[in-house]
Amino acid sequence: MKRALKIVGLVVGVLVALVAIAVGVLIALQPERPPARVSRPQVVMRDGVRLAVDVILPEPMPAERVPVVLFQTRYWRSFATIFPDQPGVPPIGPRDASVDALVAAGYGVVVADVRGTGASGGTWPRPWSGDEVADASELIAWIAAQPFCDGRVGAAGVSYEGTTALLSATTTNPALRAVLAREVEWDLLDELLAPGGVRNTSFIAAWGEDVASLDENRVAAFFPAPAKYIVTGVHPVDGDEQGVALAELVEARRVADVAGAVVDVRGPADLFAGVPVTEVGPSAHADRLAQTRAAVGLWGGFGTPQPRTRSCGPRARCPRGGGDRPVDARGRRVREPFGPREGAAVDLGEVVAFFDRHLKGTAPPAPKRRYWVAGAEVWREADAWPATRPTTYSLASGGQLVRGEAPLDARLDVDFAATTGTTNRWVTGLLRPVDTGDRAEARGLLSFDHAPLGETLSVFGAPVLRCQVTADGDDSALFAYLEARLADGPTGLLTEGVVRLRGGAVEVRLRPIAFELPPGASLRVSLAGADADTFERVPAEGPRSLAFSAPCTLELPVVVQ
């Protein structure tokens, strides 16, 4: 027995030593962080709910008062770890490095747990509830009134935080001068829950489990692997250093069942936690966003389901700044259609420059639009989106894609095991990489290939597939993929779309994209009836066959040269 105990003790000691070494290496590899003054107060809302915030100020302060940027998160504003807090260092949280960059540039930063999450009180029934949106306005007013703030406030964030930043622009408080929102969810139904009326089961199930873990003060699955050994939970507020009040708050918290709340959501009239799904997110506030006096910059990316070509919501004003980025939901590099880009995914200098421009007035003006062109592999800048004209291609018998009209008689026996894999554009919000690759050998596809191009093809916007489809049942789904192959090069997915079928004429609007293909490159349209790793099975059981007949066309928005 003693020998066994010694062995166990030795093993435990070795494991502890290995963890300590790993932690030391991680700390050593951390980039240099700016000195900061940190406090963790609570801010009382109109209904008495207390929101936990981290106030992070540069040390020393460059002036008595500084402009301040607000981040609102539901992923914990900062971590409590197995190590003592480091005075004078910005806290560690699940956000990107923008906070450190802003503090280093002389900005104050406030990071808040949205109500019902982290160390904040209240209830979180669903994303961006009316109370959560109203909280943003009160947080901005609180920040503007603090002795460290010079009265100029900005808002920023990525993904959920980016959407809260955009929604903060609904406030009428003149202190809010600038909003930089990255990878926002403008239309939650179309972009995540049920695009085309087909429920996205993969993302919402995983995300629902992750946020439930966080609300129970447990490390979520999407956190980096070392986090489960180092992070002990959300950081308590000042005056509760031992976390006693936090533990009581978490014990009493009602944790939302996100997946259960949207299990029947497939259309705009369906309810998400008791309200129509169309009332959730920025699209429901388009009129108020259109009236904002703040400068609004929006960044999107190839690796997200959000359209790349939107620099503002359809009716939101975007006076300056903004531009699309080929990055995923946390600002990392992703695989573009023709391979990974090299270098930093997000230039933090651009984040700082945006606020320098609109909060300090010290940076020069920037183009209103900036977008990445796949294939050409270049950034383009302009004050307006490029003009386009619709150009039509037909899907033809024999697996051809041709210009003009063409006969079509094709059949697809749906393979319900067909998939785009688990690293597609729909999972970037779970911090997974994007790598769709060449799908030439994928199962369950009906493909149509165009001959090599004789001249450059430049496209900007949303391609549209229109087909005559007859199904051998009342319910089915159609997935459409637009791919491209460079001469003697790789084949990559450009964009995609999905729609629920009831038979007859069908229109599939593919996700907007900017690409340019040189002579010798070729296009491919591929069709499928299932995406097993991401979307619900339609129908729920039994086989399905889809028959396609003319006219069946792909309309591309071709740039007018």
Coordinates of C-alpha atoms in Angstrom, one line a residue:
M1 CA 0.0 0.0 0.0
K2 CA 2.8 2.4 0.9
R3 CA 4.5 1.6 -2.3
A4 CA 1.3 2.3 -4.3
L5 CA 0.8 5.6 -2.4
K6 CA 4.4 6.6 -3.2
I7 CA 3.9 5.9 -6.9
V8 CA 0.6 7.9 -6.9
G9 CA 2.4 10.8 -5.2
L10 CA 5.2 10.6 -7.7
V11 CA 2.8 10.7 -10.6
V12 CA 0.9 13.6 -9.2
G13 CA 4.1 15.5 -8.5
V14 CA 5.3 14.9 -12.1
L15 CA 1.9 16.1 -13.5
V16 CA 2.0 19.2 -11.3
A17 CA 5.5 19.9 -12.5
L18 CA 4.5 19.5 -16.1
V19 CA 1.6 21.8 -15.7
A20 CA 3.8 24.4 -14.0
I21 CA 6.3 24.1 -16.9
A22 CA 3.6 24.4 -19.5
V23 CA 2.2 27.5 -17.7
G24 CA 5.6 29.0 -17.5
V25 CA 6.1 28.5 -21.2
L26 CA 2.7 30.0 -21.9
I27 CA 3.5 33.1 -19.8
A28 CA 6.9 33.4 -21.4
L29 CA 5.4 33.3 -24.9
Q30 CA 2.8 36.0 -24.0
P31 CA 3.4 39.3 -25.9
E32 CA 4.5 42.3 -23.9
R33 CA 1.4 43.8 -22.2
P34 CA 0.9 47.5 -21.5
P35 CA 0.9 48.7 -17.8
A36 CA -2.6 49.4 -16.6
R37 CA -4.6 50.5 -13.6
V38 CA -7.5 47.9 -13.1
S39 CA -10.6 48.1 -11.0
R40 CA -13.7 45.9 -11.0
P41 CA -16.8 47.8 -9.8
Q42 CA -20.5 47.2 -10.4
V43 CA -22.8 49.5 -12.3
V44 CA -26.4 49.7 -11.2
M45 CA -29.0 49.6 -14.0
R46 CA -32.4 51.3 -14.0
D47 CA -34.1 48.2 -12.5
G48 CA -31.5 47.6 -9.8
V49 CA -29.6 44.9 -11.6
R50 CA -25.8 45.2 -11.0
L51 CA -23.5 44.7 -14.0
A52 CA -19.9 43.6 -13.4
V53 CA -17.3 45.7 -15.3
D54 CA -13.5 45.8 -15.6
V55 CA -12.2 49.4 -15.8
I56 CA -8.8 49.3 -17.4
L57 CA -6.9 52.6 -17.6
P58 CA -3.4 53.3 -19.0
E59 CA -0.7 53.7 -16.5
P60 CA 0.4 56.4 -16.3
M61 CA -2.6 58.2 -17.7
P62 CA -1.6 60.4 -20.7
A63 CA -4.0 63.1 -19.4
E64 CA -6.3 63.6 -16.5
R65 CA -9.2 62.3 -18.6
V66 CA -9.1 60.0 -21.7
P67 CA -11.5 58.6 -24.3
V68 CA -12.9 55.2 -23.3
V69 CA -13.9 52.2 -25.4
L70 CA -16.7 49.9 -24.2
F71 CA -16.7 46.1 -24.8
Q72 CA -19.8 44.1 -23.7
T73 CA -19.4 40.3 -23.6
R74 CA -21.3 37.2 -22.6
Y75 CA -18.0 35.2 -22.5
W76 CA -16.7 36.5 -19.2
R77 CA -15.1 40.0 -19.1
S78 CA -12.0 38.5 -17.4
F79 CA -10.7 35.3 -15.9
A80 CA -10.0 34.2 -12.4
T81 CA -7.0 31.9 -12.5
I82 CA -5.0 29.6 -10.3
F83 CA -2.4 32.4 -10.1
P84 CA -2.6 35.6 -8.0
D85 CA -3.7 38.7 -9.9
Q86 CA -0.9 40.8 -11.4
P87 CA -1.3 44.4 -10.3
G88 CA -0.6 46.9 -13.1
V89 CA -1.4 44.4 -15.9
P90 CA -4.6 44.3 -17.9
P91 CA -6.8 41.3 -17.0
I92 CA -6.9 38.2 -19.2
G93 CA -10.2 37.5 -20.9
P94 CA -11.6 35.6 -23.9
R95 CA -11.4 38.7 -26.1
D96 CA -8.9 39.5 -28.8
A97 CA -5.9 41.7 -28.3
S98 CA -7.7 45.0 -29.1
V99 CA -8.0 45.8 -25.4
D100 CA -4.3 45.8 -24.9
A101 CA -3.7 47.8 -28.1
L102 CA -6.2 50.4 -27.0
V103 CA -4.7 50.7 -23.5
A104 CA -1.2 51.0 -24.9
A105 CA -2.5 53.8 -27.2
G106 CA -3.8 55.8 -24.3
Y107 CA -7.4 54.8 -24.2
G108 CA -9.4 53.7 -21.2
V109 CA -11.3 50.4 -21.7
V110 CA -14.4 49.2 -19.9
V111 CA -15.4 45.5 -20.3
A112 CA -18.8 44.5 -19.0
D113 CA -20.5 41.1 -18.5
V114 CA -23.9 41.5 -20.0
R115 CA -26.8 40.9 -17.6
G116 CA -27.4 37.4 -16.5
T117 CA -23.8 36.3 -17.4
G118 CA -20.4 36.3 -15.9
A119 CA -20.5 38.1 -12.6
S120 CA -23.5 40.3 -13.5
G121 CA -26.9 40.0 -12.0
G122 CA -30.2 39.7 -13.8
T123 CA -31.4 37.2 -16.3
W124 CA -30.2 36.3 -19.8
P125 CA -33.2 34.8 -21.6
R126 CA -31.7 35.1 -25.1
P127 CA -29.1 37.1 -27.1
W128 CA -29.6 40.9 -27.1
S129 CA -32.8 41.1 -25.2
G130 CA -34.5 44.5 -24.9
D131 CA -33.0 44.9 -21.4
E132 CA -29.5 44.1 -22.7
V133 CA -29.8 46.7 -25.4
A134 CA -31.0 49.3 -22.9
D135 CA -28.1 48.4 -20.6
A136 CA -25.7 49.6 -23.3
S137 CA -27.1 53.1 -23.2
E138 CA -26.8 53.2 -19.4
L139 CA -23.3 51.9 -19.5
I140 CA -22.3 54.6 -22.0
A141 CA -23.9 57.3 -19.8
W142 CA -22.0 55.9 -16.7
I143 CA -18.7 55.9 -18.5
A144 CA -19.1 59.4 -19.8
A145 CA -19.8 60.6 -16.3
Q146 CA -16.7 59.0 -14.7
P147 CA -13.8 61.3 -13.7
F148 CA -11.3 59.3 -15.9
C149 CA -13.4 59.8 -19.1
D150 CA -13.1 62.9 -21.2
G151 CA -16.7 62.5 -22.4
R152 CA -15.9 60.7 -25.6
V153 CA -17.0 57.0 -25.7
G154 CA -16.5 54.3 -28.3
A155 CA -17.8 50.7 -28.5
A156 CA -16.1 47.7 -30.0
G157 CA -16.2 43.9 -30.1
V158 CA -16.1 40.7 -32.2
S159 CA -19.0 38.4 -32.9
Y160 CA -21.5 38.6 -29.9
E161 CA -19.5 41.5 -28.6
G162 CA -19.5 43.1 -32.0
T163 CA -23.2 42.8 -32.2
T164 CA -23.6 44.4 -28.7
A165 CA -21.3 47.2 -29.9
L166 CA -23.4 47.8 -33.0
L167 CA -26.6 47.8 -30.9
S168 CA -25.0 50.4 -28.6
A169 CA -25.5 52.8 -31.6
T170 CA -29.2 52.8 -30.9
T171 CA -28.5 55.1 -27.9
T172 CA -29.2 58.8 -28.3
N173 CA -26.4 59.7 -25.9
P174 CA -24.1 62.1 -27.7
A175 CA -21.1 60.7 -25.8
L176 CA -21.0 57.7 -28.1
R177 CA -18.9 58.9 -31.0
A178 CA -17.7 55.7 -32.7
V179 CA -18.6 52.0 -33.0
L180 CA -16.3 49.3 -34.5
A181 CA -18.2 46.1 -34.8
R182 CA -16.6 42.9 -36.2
E183 CA -18.3 39.8 -37.4
V184 CA -21.8 40.9 -36.3
E185 CA -24.9 38.8 -36.5
W186 CA -27.2 41.3 -38.3
D187 CA -30.0 38.8 -39.1
L188 CA -29.9 35.9 -36.7
L189 CA -32.4 33.8 -38.5
D190 CA -30.7 34.0 -41.9
E191 CA -27.1 34.0 -40.7
L192 CA -27.1 31.3 -38.0
L193 CA -30.4 29.7 -36.9
A194 CA -32.1 28.6 -40.1
P195 CA -30.8 30.1 -43.3
G196 CA -33.2 29.4 -46.1
G197 CA -35.6 27.8 -43.6
V198 CA -33.2 24.9 -42.9
R199 CA -32.2 24.7 -39.2
N200 CA -28.5 24.9 -38.4
T201 CA -28.3 22.2 -35.7
S202 CA -24.6 22.1 -35.3
F203 CA -23.7 25.6 -34.3
I204 CA -26.7 26.3 -32.0
A205 CA -26.3 23.0 -30.1
A206 CA -22.6 23.6 -29.4
W207 CA -22.9 27.3 -28.7
G208 CA -25.9 26.7 -26.3
E209 CA -23.8 24.1 -24.3
D210 CA -20.8 26.5 -24.2
V211 CA -22.8 29.5 -22.9
A212 CA -24.6 27.3 -20.4
S213 CA -21.2 26.2 -19.1
L214 CA -20.1 29.8 -18.7
D215 CA -23.3 30.8 -16.9
E216 CA -22.6 28.0 -14.5
N217 CA -19.1 29.4 -14.0
R218 CA -17.5 26.5 -15.8
V219 CA -14.8 26.7 -18.5
A220 CA -16.5 26.3 -21.9
A221 CA -15.4 23.8 -24.6
F222 CA -14.4 26.5 -27.0
F223 CA -11.7 27.8 -24.6
P224 CA -8.1 26.8 -25.4
A225 CA -7.1 23.4 -23.9
P226 CA -4.8 24.8 -21.2
A227 CA -7.6 27.0 -19.9
K228 CA -9.3 24.1 -18.0
Y229 CA -6.1 23.7 -15.9
I230 CA -5.5 27.4 -15.3
V231 CA -8.9 29.3 -15.4
T232 CA -11.1 28.8 -12.4
G233 CA -14.0 30.9 -13.5
V234 CA -15.1 34.5 -14.2
H235 CA -13.3 37.1 -12.1
P236 CA -15.3 38.3 -9.1
V237 CA -15.9 42.1 -8.6
D238 CA -14.1 44.3 -6.1
G239 CA -15.1 43.6 -2.6
D240 CA -15.8 39.9 -3.4
E241 CA -12.2 38.7 -3.9
Q242 CA -13.0 35.3 -2.5
G243 CA -16.0 34.9 -4.8
V244 CA -18.6 34.3 -2.1
A245 CA -21.2 36.6 -3.6
L246 CA -20.4 35.3 -7.1
A247 CA -21.0 31.7 -6.0
E248 CA -24.4 32.7 -4.6
L249 CA -25.3 34.6 -7.8
V250 CA -24.4 31.6 -9.9
E251 CA -26.3 29.2 -7.7
A252 CA -29.5 31.3 -8.1
R253 CA -29.0 32.0 -11.8
R254 CA -31.5 30.7 -14.3
V255 CA -29.5 29.2 -17.2
A256 CA -31.2 29.5 -20.6
D257 CA -31.7 26.5 -22.8
V258 CA -30.7 28.1 -26.1
A259 CA -31.0 25.0 -28.3
G260 CA -34.4 24.2 -26.8
A261 CA -35.6 27.8 -27.4
V262 CA -35.0 27.6 -31.1
V263 CA -35.8 23.9 -31.8
D264 CA -38.9 25.0 -33.8
V265 CA -37.4 28.2 -35.4
R266 CA -37.3 28.0 -39.2
G267 CA -39.1 31.1 -40.3
P268 CA -39.6 34.8 -39.3
A269 CA -42.9 34.2 -37.5
D270 CA -41.3 31.6 -35.1
L271 CA -40.5 32.5 -31.5
F272 CA -37.1 32.6 -29.9
A273 CA -37.6 32.6 -26.1
G274 CA -41.1 34.1 -26.4
V275 CA -40.4 36.8 -29.1
P276 CA -40.5 36.6 -32.9
V277 CA -37.0 35.7 -34.0
T278 CA -37.0 38.7 -36.3
E279 CA -37.0 40.9 -33.2
V280 CA -33.6 39.5 -32.1
G281 CA -30.5 41.3 -33.2
P282 CA -29.5 44.5 -35.1
S283 CA -32.0 44.0 -38.0
A284 CA -34.8 44.6 -35.6
H285 CA -33.3 48.0 -34.7
A286 CA -32.5 49.2 -38.2
D287 CA -34.6 52.4 -38.0
R288 CA -32.8 53.5 -34.8
L289 CA -29.4 52.5 -36.2
A290 CA -30.1 54.6 -39.2
Q291 CA -30.4 57.7 -37.0
T292 CA -27.1 57.2 -35.1
R293 CA -24.7 60.1 -35.0
A294 CA -21.8 57.8 -34.2
A295 CA -19.3 56.8 -36.8
V296 CA -19.9 53.1 -37.5
G297 CA -17.4 50.7 -38.9
L298 CA -18.2 47.1 -39.7
W299 CA -15.8 44.3 -40.5
G300 CA -16.9 40.9 -41.9
G301 CA -15.0 37.9 -43.2
F302 CA -15.0 35.0 -45.6
G303 CA -14.9 32.6 -42.7
T304 CA -18.3 33.7 -41.3
P305 CA -21.8 33.2 -42.4
Q306 CA -22.3 37.0 -42.5
P307 CA -22.1 38.6 -45.9
R308 CA -18.7 40.0 -46.7
T309 CA -19.9 42.9 -48.8
R310 CA -21.9 44.7 -46.1
S311 CA -20.1 47.6 -44.5
C312 CA -23.3 48.7 -42.7
G313 CA -26.7 47.3 -42.0
P314 CA -29.1 47.9 -44.9
R315 CA -30.4 51.1 -43.3
A316 CA -27.6 51.9 -40.8
R317 CA -25.5 55.0 -41.6
C318 CA -21.8 54.4 -42.0
P319 CA -20.2 57.8 -42.3
R320 CA -16.5 56.7 -42.2
G321 CA -14.4 53.7 -41.8
G322 CA -15.2 50.0 -42.0
G323 CA -14.2 47.3 -44.4
D324 CA -14.3 43.5 -44.9
R325 CA -11.7 41.2 -43.5
P326 CA -10.8 37.6 -44.5
V327 CA -10.8 36.4 -40.9
D328 CA -12.9 34.2 -38.6
A329 CA -15.0 35.2 -35.6
R330 CA -12.0 35.9 -33.4
G331 CA -9.8 37.7 -35.9
R332 CA -7.5 34.7 -36.9
R333 CA -6.4 33.8 -40.4
V334 CA -8.7 31.5 -42.3
R335 CA -8.4 29.5 -45.4
E336 CA -9.4 31.7 -48.3
P337 CA -10.7 29.9 -51.4
F338 CA -7.3 29.6 -52.9
G339 CA -5.2 29.0 -49.8
P340 CA -4.4 30.6 -46.4
R341 CA -3.2 34.2 -46.3
E342 CA 0.1 35.0 -44.7
G343 CA 0.7 37.5 -42.0
A344 CA -1.5 38.9 -39.2
A345 CA -5.3 38.5 -39.7
V346 CA -6.2 41.7 -38.0
D347 CA -3.9 44.8 -37.9
L348 CA -4.5 46.1 -34.4
G349 CA -3.1 49.4 -35.6
E350 CA -6.2 49.7 -37.8
V351 CA -8.4 49.2 -34.7
V352 CA -6.5 52.0 -32.8
A353 CA -6.5 54.2 -35.9
F354 CA -10.3 53.9 -36.2
F355 CA -10.8 55.3 -32.7
D356 CA -7.9 57.8 -33.2
R357 CA -9.9 59.1 -36.2
H358 CA -13.3 59.3 -34.5
L359 CA -12.6 59.8 -30.8
K360 CA -9.4 61.8 -30.9
G361 CA -9.4 63.3 -34.4
T362 CA -5.7 62.5 -34.8
A363 CA -5.9 60.0 -37.7
P364 CA -6.5 60.9 -41.4
P365 CA -9.8 60.0 -43.1
A366 CA -10.1 56.5 -44.5
P367 CA -12.1 55.1 -47.5
K368 CA -15.6 54.1 -46.6
R369 CA -15.3 50.7 -48.2
R370 CA -12.4 48.2 -48.1
Y371 CA -12.8 44.6 -49.3
W372 CA -10.8 41.6 -50.1
V373 CA -11.0 40.1 -53.6
A374 CA -10.5 36.4 -53.6
G375 CA -8.5 35.0 -56.5
A376 CA -6.9 38.4 -57.2
E377 CA -5.7 38.2 -53.5
V378 CA -5.8 42.0 -53.1
W379 CA -7.5 44.7 -51.0
R380 CA -9.6 47.2 -52.8
E381 CA -10.8 50.6 -51.5
A382 CA -13.5 52.9 -52.6
D383 CA -16.1 55.3 -51.3
A384 CA -18.9 53.1 -52.9
W385 CA -19.3 49.5 -53.8
P386 CA -18.5 48.7 -57.4
A387 CA -21.2 48.8 -60.0
T388 CA -22.3 45.4 -61.3
R389 CA -24.5 43.9 -64.0
P390 CA -26.3 40.5 -63.9
T391 CA -24.7 37.8 -66.1
T392 CA -26.5 34.5 -66.5
Y393 CA -25.1 31.0 -66.8
S394 CA -27.2 27.9 -67.3
L395 CA -26.9 24.5 -65.7
A396 CA -27.1 22.1 -68.6
S397 CA -27.4 18.3 -69.2
G398 CA -24.1 16.4 -69.1
G399 CA -22.8 18.4 -66.1
Q400 CA -22.1 21.6 -68.0
L401 CA -22.3 25.2 -66.9
V402 CA -22.7 27.4 -70.0
R403 CA -23.6 31.0 -71.0
G404 CA -27.1 31.5 -72.4
E405 CA -30.1 29.1 -72.4
A406 CA -29.6 25.3 -72.3
P407 CA -31.7 22.2 -71.8
L408 CA -31.4 20.3 -68.5
D409 CA -32.6 16.9 -67.3
A410 CA -30.8 15.9 -64.2
R411 CA -31.6 13.9 -61.1
L412 CA -30.1 13.9 -57.6
D413 CA -30.8 11.0 -55.2
V414 CA -30.1 12.7 -51.9
D415 CA -27.3 11.2 -49.9
F416 CA -28.1 12.2 -46.3
A417 CA -24.5 11.5 -45.2
A418 CA -23.2 14.3 -47.5
T419 CA -21.4 17.0 -45.7
T420 CA -19.2 20.1 -46.0
G421 CA -17.3 18.8 -43.0
T422 CA -16.8 20.3 -39.6
T423 CA -14.5 23.2 -40.6
N424 CA -16.9 25.1 -42.7
R425 CA -18.0 28.8 -42.5
W426 CA -20.8 28.1 -40.1
V427 CA -18.6 27.0 -37.1
T428 CA -16.2 30.0 -36.9
G429 CA -18.2 31.4 -34.0
L430 CA -17.0 28.3 -32.0
L431 CA -13.4 29.2 -32.7
R432 CA -12.9 26.5 -35.2
P433 CA -10.7 27.0 -38.2
V434 CA -12.2 27.3 -41.7
D435 CA -10.8 24.9 -44.4
T436 CA -13.3 23.8 -47.0
G437 CA -10.7 22.7 -49.5
D438 CA -11.4 20.9 -52.8
R439 CA -14.7 19.1 -52.7
A440 CA -14.3 17.2 -56.0
E441 CA -14.4 13.9 -54.3
A442 CA -17.2 14.8 -51.9
R443 CA -20.2 12.4 -51.8
G444 CA -23.7 13.4 -52.7
L445 CA -23.0 16.2 -55.1
L446 CA -24.5 17.0 -58.5
S447 CA -21.9 19.2 -60.2
F448 CA -21.8 21.4 -63.3
D449 CA -18.5 22.7 -64.7
H450 CA -17.8 25.7 -66.9
A451 CA -15.0 25.6 -69.5
P452 CA -11.9 27.6 -68.7
L453 CA -12.5 31.3 -68.9
G454 CA -11.3 33.2 -71.9
E455 CA -11.2 36.5 -70.0
T456 CA -11.1 37.9 -66.4
L457 CA -14.3 37.4 -64.4
S458 CA -14.8 39.9 -61.6
V459 CA -17.8 39.4 -59.3
F460 CA -19.1 41.4 -56.4
G461 CA -22.3 40.6 -54.5
A462 CA -24.7 37.8 -54.0
P463 CA -25.0 35.1 -56.8
V464 CA -28.5 33.8 -57.3
L465 CA -29.4 30.2 -58.4
R466 CA -32.9 29.8 -59.9
C467 CA -34.1 26.3 -60.9
Q468 CA -37.1 24.2 -61.6
V469 CA -37.0 21.4 -59.1
T470 CA -39.4 18.5 -58.6
A471 CA -39.1 16.4 -55.4
D472 CA -40.6 13.0 -54.8
G473 CA -42.0 14.3 -51.5
D474 CA -43.5 17.3 -49.8
D475 CA -40.4 18.5 -47.9
S476 CA -36.7 18.7 -48.9
A477 CA -33.7 21.0 -48.9
L478 CA -31.3 22.2 -51.6
F479 CA -27.7 23.2 -50.9
A480 CA -25.9 25.2 -53.6
Y481 CA -22.1 25.7 -53.8
L482 CA -20.2 28.0 -56.1
E483 CA -16.6 26.8 -56.5
A484 CA -13.6 27.9 -58.6
R485 CA -10.5 26.3 -59.9
L486 CA -7.4 28.2 -61.0
A487 CA -5.5 26.9 -64.0
D488 CA -3.1 24.2 -62.7
G489 CA -4.1 25.3 -59.1
P490 CA -6.4 24.4 -56.3
T491 CA -10.2 24.3 -56.3
G492 CA -11.9 26.3 -53.5
L493 CA -15.4 27.0 -52.3
L494 CA -16.3 30.6 -53.1
T495 CA -19.7 30.9 -51.5
E496 CA -22.9 28.9 -50.8
G497 CA -26.6 29.0 -50.1
V498 CA -29.4 26.8 -48.9
V499 CA -33.2 26.8 -49.2
R500 CA -36.1 24.6 -48.1
L501 CA -37.9 23.1 -51.0
R502 CA -41.6 22.7 -51.6
G503 CA -41.2 21.9 -55.3
G504 CA -41.5 24.1 -58.5
A505 CA -39.5 27.2 -59.1
V506 CA -36.7 27.7 -56.5
E507 CA -34.5 30.6 -55.8
V508 CA -31.3 30.2 -53.7
R509 CA -29.5 33.4 -52.8
L510 CA -25.8 32.6 -52.2
R511 CA -23.8 34.5 -49.6
P512 CA -22.2 37.7 -51.0
I513 CA -18.6 37.4 -52.1
A514 CA -16.0 39.4 -54.0
F515 CA -13.8 37.4 -56.3
E516 CA -11.8 37.8 -59.5
L517 CA -10.8 34.8 -61.7
P518 CA -8.1 35.1 -64.4
P519 CA -8.3 33.6 -67.9
G520 CA -7.9 29.8 -67.7
A521 CA -9.7 29.5 -64.4
S522 CA -13.1 27.7 -64.3
L523 CA -16.3 27.8 -62.3
R524 CA -18.3 24.9 -60.8
V525 CA -21.8 24.8 -59.4
S526 CA -22.5 21.9 -57.1
L527 CA -25.9 20.9 -55.6
A528 CA -26.7 18.6 -52.7
G529 CA -29.7 17.7 -50.6
A530 CA -28.0 17.4 -47.2
D531 CA -25.2 18.7 -45.1
A532 CA -25.1 16.1 -42.3
D533 CA -22.6 17.7 -40.0
T534 CA -24.3 21.2 -39.9
F535 CA -27.9 21.2 -40.9
E536 CA -31.1 19.3 -40.0
R537 CA -32.1 16.4 -42.1
V538 CA -34.9 17.3 -44.5
P539 CA -37.1 15.3 -44.6
A540 CA -36.6 13.9 -41.1
E541 CA -36.7 10.3 -42.4
G542 CA -37.0 8.4 -45.6
P543 CA -35.3 8.8 -49.0
R544 CA -35.6 11.8 -51.3
S545 CA -34.9 12.4 -55.0
L546 CA -34.7 15.8 -56.7
A547 CA -35.3 16.3 -60.5
F548 CA -33.9 19.4 -62.1
S549 CA -35.2 20.9 -65.4
A550 CA -34.6 24.1 -67.4
P551 CA -34.6 26.9 -66.9
C552 CA -31.9 26.4 -64.2
T553 CA -29.6 29.4 -64.1
L554 CA -26.9 31.0 -62.0
E555 CA -26.9 34.8 -62.0
L556 CA -23.6 36.5 -61.2
P557 CA -23.2 40.2 -60.3
V558 CA -20.3 40.9 -62.6
V559 CA -18.3 44.1 -62.0
V560 CA -18.7 46.7 -64.7
Q561 CA -15.2 47.6 -65.8

